[in-house]
mmCIF file of C-alpha atoms in Angstrom:
data_model
loop_
_atom_site.group_PDB
_atom_site.id
_atom_site.type_symbol
_atom_site.label_atom_id
_atom_site.label_comp_id
_atom_site.label_asym_id
_atom_site.label_seq_id
_atom_site.Cartn_x
_atom_site.Cartn_y
_atom_site.Cartn_z
ATOM 1 C CA UNK E 1 -64.326 -25.220 64.401
ATOM 2 C CA UNK E 2 -61.146 -27.781 62.588
ATOM 3 C CA UNK E 3 -62.764 -27.291 59.511
ATOM 4 C CA UNK E 4 -62.676 -23.138 59.638
ATOM 5 C CA UNK E 5 -59.073 -23.414 61.666
ATOM 6 C CA UNK E 6 -58.189 -25.391 58.288
ATOM 7 C CA UNK E 7 -58.882 -23.167 55.709
ATOM 8 C CA UNK E 8 -58.189 -20.307 57.531
ATOM 9 C CA UNK E 9 -54.653 -22.039 57.631
ATOM 10 C CA UNK E 10 -54.839 -22.819 53.946
ATOM 11 C CA UNK E 11 -55.213 -19.564 53.388
ATOM 12 C CA UNK E 12 -52.414 -18.571 55.252
ATOM 13 C CA UNK E 13 -49.807 -20.428 53.103
ATOM 14 C CA UNK E 14 -51.345 -19.268 49.854
ATOM 15 C CA UNK E 15 -51.372 -15.511 50.983
ATOM 16 C CA UNK E 16 -47.227 -15.988 52.382
ATOM 17 C CA UNK E 17 -46.778 -18.115 48.629
ATOM 18 C CA UNK E 18 -48.892 -15.146 46.812
ATOM 19 C CA UNK E 19 -46.971 -12.180 48.442
ATOM 20 C CA UNK E 20 -43.305 -13.614 47.846
ATOM 21 C CA UNK E 21 -44.465 -13.941 44.869
ATOM 22 C CA UNK E 22 -44.768 -10.949 44.033
ATOM 23 C CA UNK E 23 -42.051 -9.490 46.166
ATOM 24 C CA UNK E 24 -40.002 -11.044 43.465
ATOM 25 C CA UNK E 25 -41.657 -9.929 40.005
ATOM 26 C CA UNK E 26 -41.453 -6.487 42.550
ATOM 27 C CA UNK E 27 -37.478 -7.129 42.853
ATOM 28 C CA UNK E 28 -37.057 -8.449 39.532
ATOM 29 C CA UNK E 29 -38.947 -5.215 37.580
ATOM 30 C CA UNK E 30 -36.303 -3.624 40.304
ATOM 31 C CA UNK E 31 -33.901 -4.771 38.857
ATOM 32 C CA UNK E 32 -35.314 -4.250 34.475
ATOM 33 C CA UNK E 33 -35.416 -0.487 35.346
ATOM 34 C CA UNK E 34 -31.656 0.122 36.246
ATOM 35 C CA UNK E 35 -30.348 1.471 32.914
ATOM 36 C CA UNK E 36 -26.901 -1.144 32.647
ATOM 37 C CA UNK E 37 -24.015 1.556 32.075
ATOM 38 C CA UNK E 38 -23.968 2.701 27.933
ATOM 39 C CA UNK E 39 -21.132 0.390 25.993
ATOM 40 C CA UNK E 40 -20.089 3.324 23.441
ATOM 41 C CA UNK E 41 -19.700 5.622 26.124
ATOM 42 C CA UNK E 42 -17.976 4.002 28.610
ATOM 43 C CA UNK E 43 -15.475 2.496 25.778
ATOM 44 C CA UNK E 44 -15.890 6.997 24.668
ATOM 45 C CA UNK E 45 -14.950 7.597 28.085
ATOM 46 C CA UNK E 46 -11.838 5.225 28.889
ATOM 47 C CA UNK E 47 -10.013 6.543 25.998
ATOM 48 C CA UNK E 48 -10.680 10.426 27.294
ATOM 49 C CA UNK E 49 -9.047 9.120 30.208
ATOM 50 C CA UNK E 50 -5.901 7.348 28.852
ATOM 51 C CA UNK E 51 -5.334 10.121 26.010
ATOM 52 C CA UNK E 52 -5.064 12.387 29.157
ATOM 53 C CA UNK E 53 -2.586 10.291 30.597
ATOM 54 C CA UNK E 54 -0.547 9.769 27.601
ATOM 55 C CA UNK E 55 3.081 12.145 26.820
ATOM 56 C CA UNK E 56 2.452 14.654 24.555
ATOM 57 C CA UNK E 57 2.959 12.721 20.673
ATOM 58 C CA UNK E 58 6.513 13.072 20.440
ATOM 59 C CA UNK E 59 5.310 14.269 16.415
ATOM 60 C CA UNK E 60 4.198 17.874 17.945
ATOM 61 C CA UNK E 61 6.488 20.403 15.865
ATOM 62 C CA UNK E 62 8.299 22.368 18.694
ATOM 63 C CA UNK E 63 10.120 24.116 16.418
ATOM 64 C CA UNK E 64 9.657 27.383 14.257
ATOM 65 C CA UNK E 65 10.578 29.550 10.971
ATOM 66 C CA UNK E 66 12.538 31.117 13.131
ATOM 67 C CA UNK E 67 14.670 28.006 13.532
ATOM 68 C CA UNK E 68 16.784 28.299 10.837
ATOM 69 C CA UNK E 69 18.780 31.331 11.544
ATOM 70 C CA UNK E 70 20.482 29.320 13.981
ATOM 71 C CA UNK E 71 22.914 28.501 11.099
ATOM 72 C CA UNK E 72 24.517 31.244 12.131
ATOM 73 C CA UNK E 73 25.977 29.296 14.268
ATOM 74 C CA UNK E 74 29.732 27.754 12.104
ATOM 75 C CA UNK E 75 29.120 23.943 14.170
ATOM 76 C CA UNK E 76 25.205 24.461 13.124
ATOM 77 C CA UNK E 77 26.551 24.525 9.448
ATOM 78 C CA UNK E 78 29.387 22.639 9.583
ATOM 79 C CA UNK E 79 26.811 20.020 10.280
ATOM 80 C CA UNK E 80 24.945 20.920 7.582
ATOM 81 C CA UNK E 81 27.666 20.381 5.016
ATOM 82 C CA UNK E 82 29.427 17.361 6.145
ATOM 83 C CA UNK E 83 26.368 15.833 5.654
ATOM 84 C CA UNK E 84 25.375 17.568 2.731
ATOM 85 C CA UNK E 85 29.320 15.906 1.995
ATOM 86 C CA UNK E 86 28.425 12.607 3.130
ATOM 87 C CA UNK E 87 24.982 12.034 0.880
ATOM 88 C CA UNK E 88 26.846 13.318 -2.215
ATOM 89 C CA UNK E 89 29.339 10.591 -1.317
ATOM 90 C CA UNK E 90 27.146 7.961 -1.831
ATOM 91 C CA UNK E 91 25.083 9.919 -5.211
ATOM 92 C CA UNK E 92 28.282 10.924 -6.744
ATOM 93 C CA UNK E 93 30.227 7.614 -6.209
ATOM 94 C CA UNK E 94 33.093 8.775 -9.624
ATOM 95 C CA UNK E 95 32.871 12.131 -7.608
ATOM 96 C CA UNK E 96 31.769 13.710 -10.882
ATOM 97 C CA UNK E 97 29.853 16.660 -10.307
ATOM 98 C CA UNK E 98 31.528 18.593 -12.189
ATOM 99 C CA UNK E 99 29.835 16.975 -15.392
ATOM 100 C CA UNK E 100 26.574 17.612 -13.878
ATOM 101 C CA UNK E 101 23.730 21.251 -13.745
ATOM 102 C CA UNK E 102 23.377 21.149 -10.591
ATOM 103 C CA UNK E 103 25.196 23.184 -8.278
ATOM 104 C CA UNK E 104 25.589 22.991 -4.413
ATOM 105 C CA UNK E 105 24.439 25.413 -2.042
ATOM 106 C CA UNK E 106 28.543 26.992 -0.525
ATOM 107 C CA UNK E 107 29.196 28.260 2.835
ATOM 108 C CA UNK E 108 29.459 31.803 1.345
ATOM 109 C CA UNK E 109 26.055 31.728 0.170
ATOM 110 C CA UNK E 110 24.334 30.008 2.582
ATOM 111 C CA UNK E 111 26.054 33.093 5.297
ATOM 112 C CA UNK E 112 25.193 35.155 2.588
ATOM 113 C CA UNK E 113 21.001 34.157 2.386
ATOM 114 C CA UNK E 114 21.468 34.559 6.144
ATOM 115 C CA UNK E 115 22.423 37.572 6.119
ATOM 116 C CA UNK E 116 19.594 38.930 3.924
ATOM 117 C CA UNK E 117 16.671 37.884 5.285
ATOM 118 C CA UNK E 118 14.171 39.700 6.867
ATOM 119 C CA UNK E 119 12.445 38.371 10.322
ATOM 120 C CA UNK E 120 9.702 39.889 9.140
ATOM 121 C CA UNK E 121 8.925 38.344 5.810
ATOM 122 C CA UNK E 122 9.852 35.008 7.167
ATOM 123 C CA UNK E 123 7.417 34.296 10.145
ATOM 124 C CA UNK E 124 5.015 36.384 8.692
ATOM 125 C CA UNK E 125 4.451 34.129 5.425
ATOM 126 C CA UNK E 126 6.457 30.638 7.055
ATOM 127 C CA UNK E 127 9.552 30.842 3.909
ATOM 128 C CA UNK E 128 11.659 33.743 2.487
ATOM 129 C CA UNK E 129 13.172 33.640 -0.788
ATOM 130 C CA UNK E 130 16.193 35.179 -2.265
ATOM 131 C CA UNK E 131 17.443 35.911 -5.991
ATOM 132 C CA UNK E 132 21.198 35.842 -6.630
ATOM 133 C CA UNK E 133 23.978 36.632 -9.574
ATOM 134 C CA UNK E 134 25.716 32.851 -8.671
ATOM 135 C CA UNK E 135 27.794 32.960 -11.823
ATOM 136 C CA UNK E 136 27.648 29.166 -12.025
ATOM 137 C CA UNK E 137 26.544 27.820 -15.220
ATOM 138 C CA UNK E 138 27.911 24.525 -16.596
ATOM 139 C CA UNK E 139 30.220 23.562 -19.386
ATOM 140 C CA UNK E 140 29.064 24.140 -23.055
ATOM 141 C CA UNK E 141 26.732 27.539 -21.455
ATOM 142 C CA UNK E 142 27.006 31.212 -20.529
ATOM 143 C CA UNK E 143 24.864 32.558 -17.245
ATOM 144 C CA UNK E 144 24.356 36.245 -18.070
ATOM 145 C CA UNK E 145 23.011 39.486 -15.924
ATOM 146 C CA UNK E 146 19.621 38.430 -17.003
ATOM 147 C CA UNK E 147 18.945 34.839 -15.643
ATOM 148 C CA UNK E 148 18.648 34.522 -12.160
ATOM 149 C CA UNK E 149 19.313 32.608 -9.658
ATOM 150 C CA UNK E 150 17.232 31.689 -6.489
ATOM 151 C CA UNK E 151 18.256 30.091 -2.457
ATOM 152 C CA UNK E 152 14.879 29.613 -0.901
ATOM 153 C CA UNK E 153 13.167 28.151 2.230
ATOM 154 C CA UNK E 154 10.250 27.385 3.813
ATOM 155 C CA UNK E 155 9.432 25.582 6.874
ATOM 156 C CA UNK E 156 6.948 22.123 7.339
ATOM 157 C CA UNK E 157 5.185 22.957 10.435
ATOM 158 C CA UNK E 158 3.457 19.184 10.253
ATOM 159 C CA UNK E 159 7.336 17.486 11.083
ATOM 160 C CA UNK E 160 8.969 20.699 11.593
ATOM 161 C CA UNK E 161 10.802 20.492 8.562
ATOM 162 C CA UNK E 162 13.007 22.709 6.392
ATOM 163 C CA UNK E 163 13.697 22.475 2.594
ATOM 164 C CA UNK E 164 15.541 24.736 1.166
ATOM 165 C CA UNK E 165 16.126 25.166 -2.753
ATOM 166 C CA UNK E 166 19.162 26.231 -4.683
ATOM 167 C CA UNK E 167 18.079 27.503 -8.251
ATOM 168 C CA UNK E 168 20.818 27.977 -11.055
ATOM 169 C CA UNK E 169 19.204 29.630 -13.815
ATOM 170 C CA UNK E 170 21.425 29.756 -16.949
ATOM 171 C CA UNK E 171 21.602 30.445 -20.804
ATOM 172 C CA UNK E 172 20.188 27.888 -23.486
ATOM 173 C CA UNK E 173 21.653 28.931 -27.187
ATOM 174 C CA UNK E 174 19.396 31.687 -27.930
ATOM 175 C CA UNK E 175 18.344 33.287 -25.595
ATOM 176 C CA UNK E 176 16.292 30.536 -22.975
ATOM 177 C CA UNK E 177 17.363 31.000 -19.422
ATOM 178 C CA UNK E 178 15.979 27.355 -18.160
ATOM 179 C CA UNK E 179 16.946 26.274 -14.262
ATOM 180 C CA UNK E 180 18.539 22.773 -12.335
ATOM 181 C CA UNK E 181 17.292 22.417 -8.960
ATOM 182 C CA UNK E 182 19.053 20.833 -5.658
ATOM 183 C CA UNK E 183 16.462 20.913 -2.997
ATOM 184 C CA UNK E 184 17.923 19.643 0.284
ATOM 185 C CA UNK E 185 15.320 18.682 3.278
ATOM 186 C CA UNK E 186 16.716 18.931 6.790
ATOM 187 C CA UNK E 187 15.399 18.833 11.046
ATOM 188 C CA UNK E 188 17.438 21.048 13.594
ATOM 189 C CA UNK E 189 16.841 19.168 16.543
ATOM 190 C CA UNK E 190 19.392 20.109 20.184
ATOM 191 C CA UNK E 191 21.819 22.170 18.218
ATOM 192 C CA UNK E 192 22.128 18.881 14.788
ATOM 193 C CA UNK E 193 21.373 18.603 11.825
ATOM 194 C CA UNK E 194 18.620 15.365 11.527
ATOM 195 C CA UNK E 195 17.364 13.825 8.462
ATOM 196 C CA UNK E 196 19.145 15.007 5.854
ATOM 197 C CA UNK E 197 17.799 13.763 2.555
ATOM 198 C CA UNK E 198 18.890 15.923 -0.920
ATOM 199 C CA UNK E 199 17.239 15.714 -4.726
ATOM 200 C CA UNK E 200 18.294 17.416 -7.630
ATOM 201 C CA UNK E 201 15.646 18.187 -9.599
ATOM 202 C CA UNK E 202 15.672 19.804 -13.471
#
């Protein structure tokens, strides 16, 4: 009888031990079956959240080509020509621009160009150009009617800037029209001319 009780006790002990092992195995299997969050998906999600929280990028252009017509405003015109005069003083330290074949825009021609602009063409093409006859040939050259001058403006929507080109065309003997060009780059921001630059070509 004692032997039977002893055997039952041993069997019970081993049975409980096996049950514990099975339970631990099942638990560990369950833990392995629970998938860990995908690292790439988590990073992508975090980036999208950060992007949503970020303010609108400062490089986003809120301007439009029609803003060029704001130069009809007298104060903005004065700001434009003030910037032009300042940069010319740097580029022509000896005040010798008269010896150059380059011709800068004048207030009179800017006003005329603004009046000549077709708003439909300007908005549709993001640019506009018009031929003139400045009759401002460099010294020792002539400027007949066949040599047409030109003013052109183009809008760069990527950085919200304008590029204004002034073409001065004159006659080179015997009968060849050649041109010089001055290019201005600038932005109009808060009723001010900003990021102004000037470059000569030709």
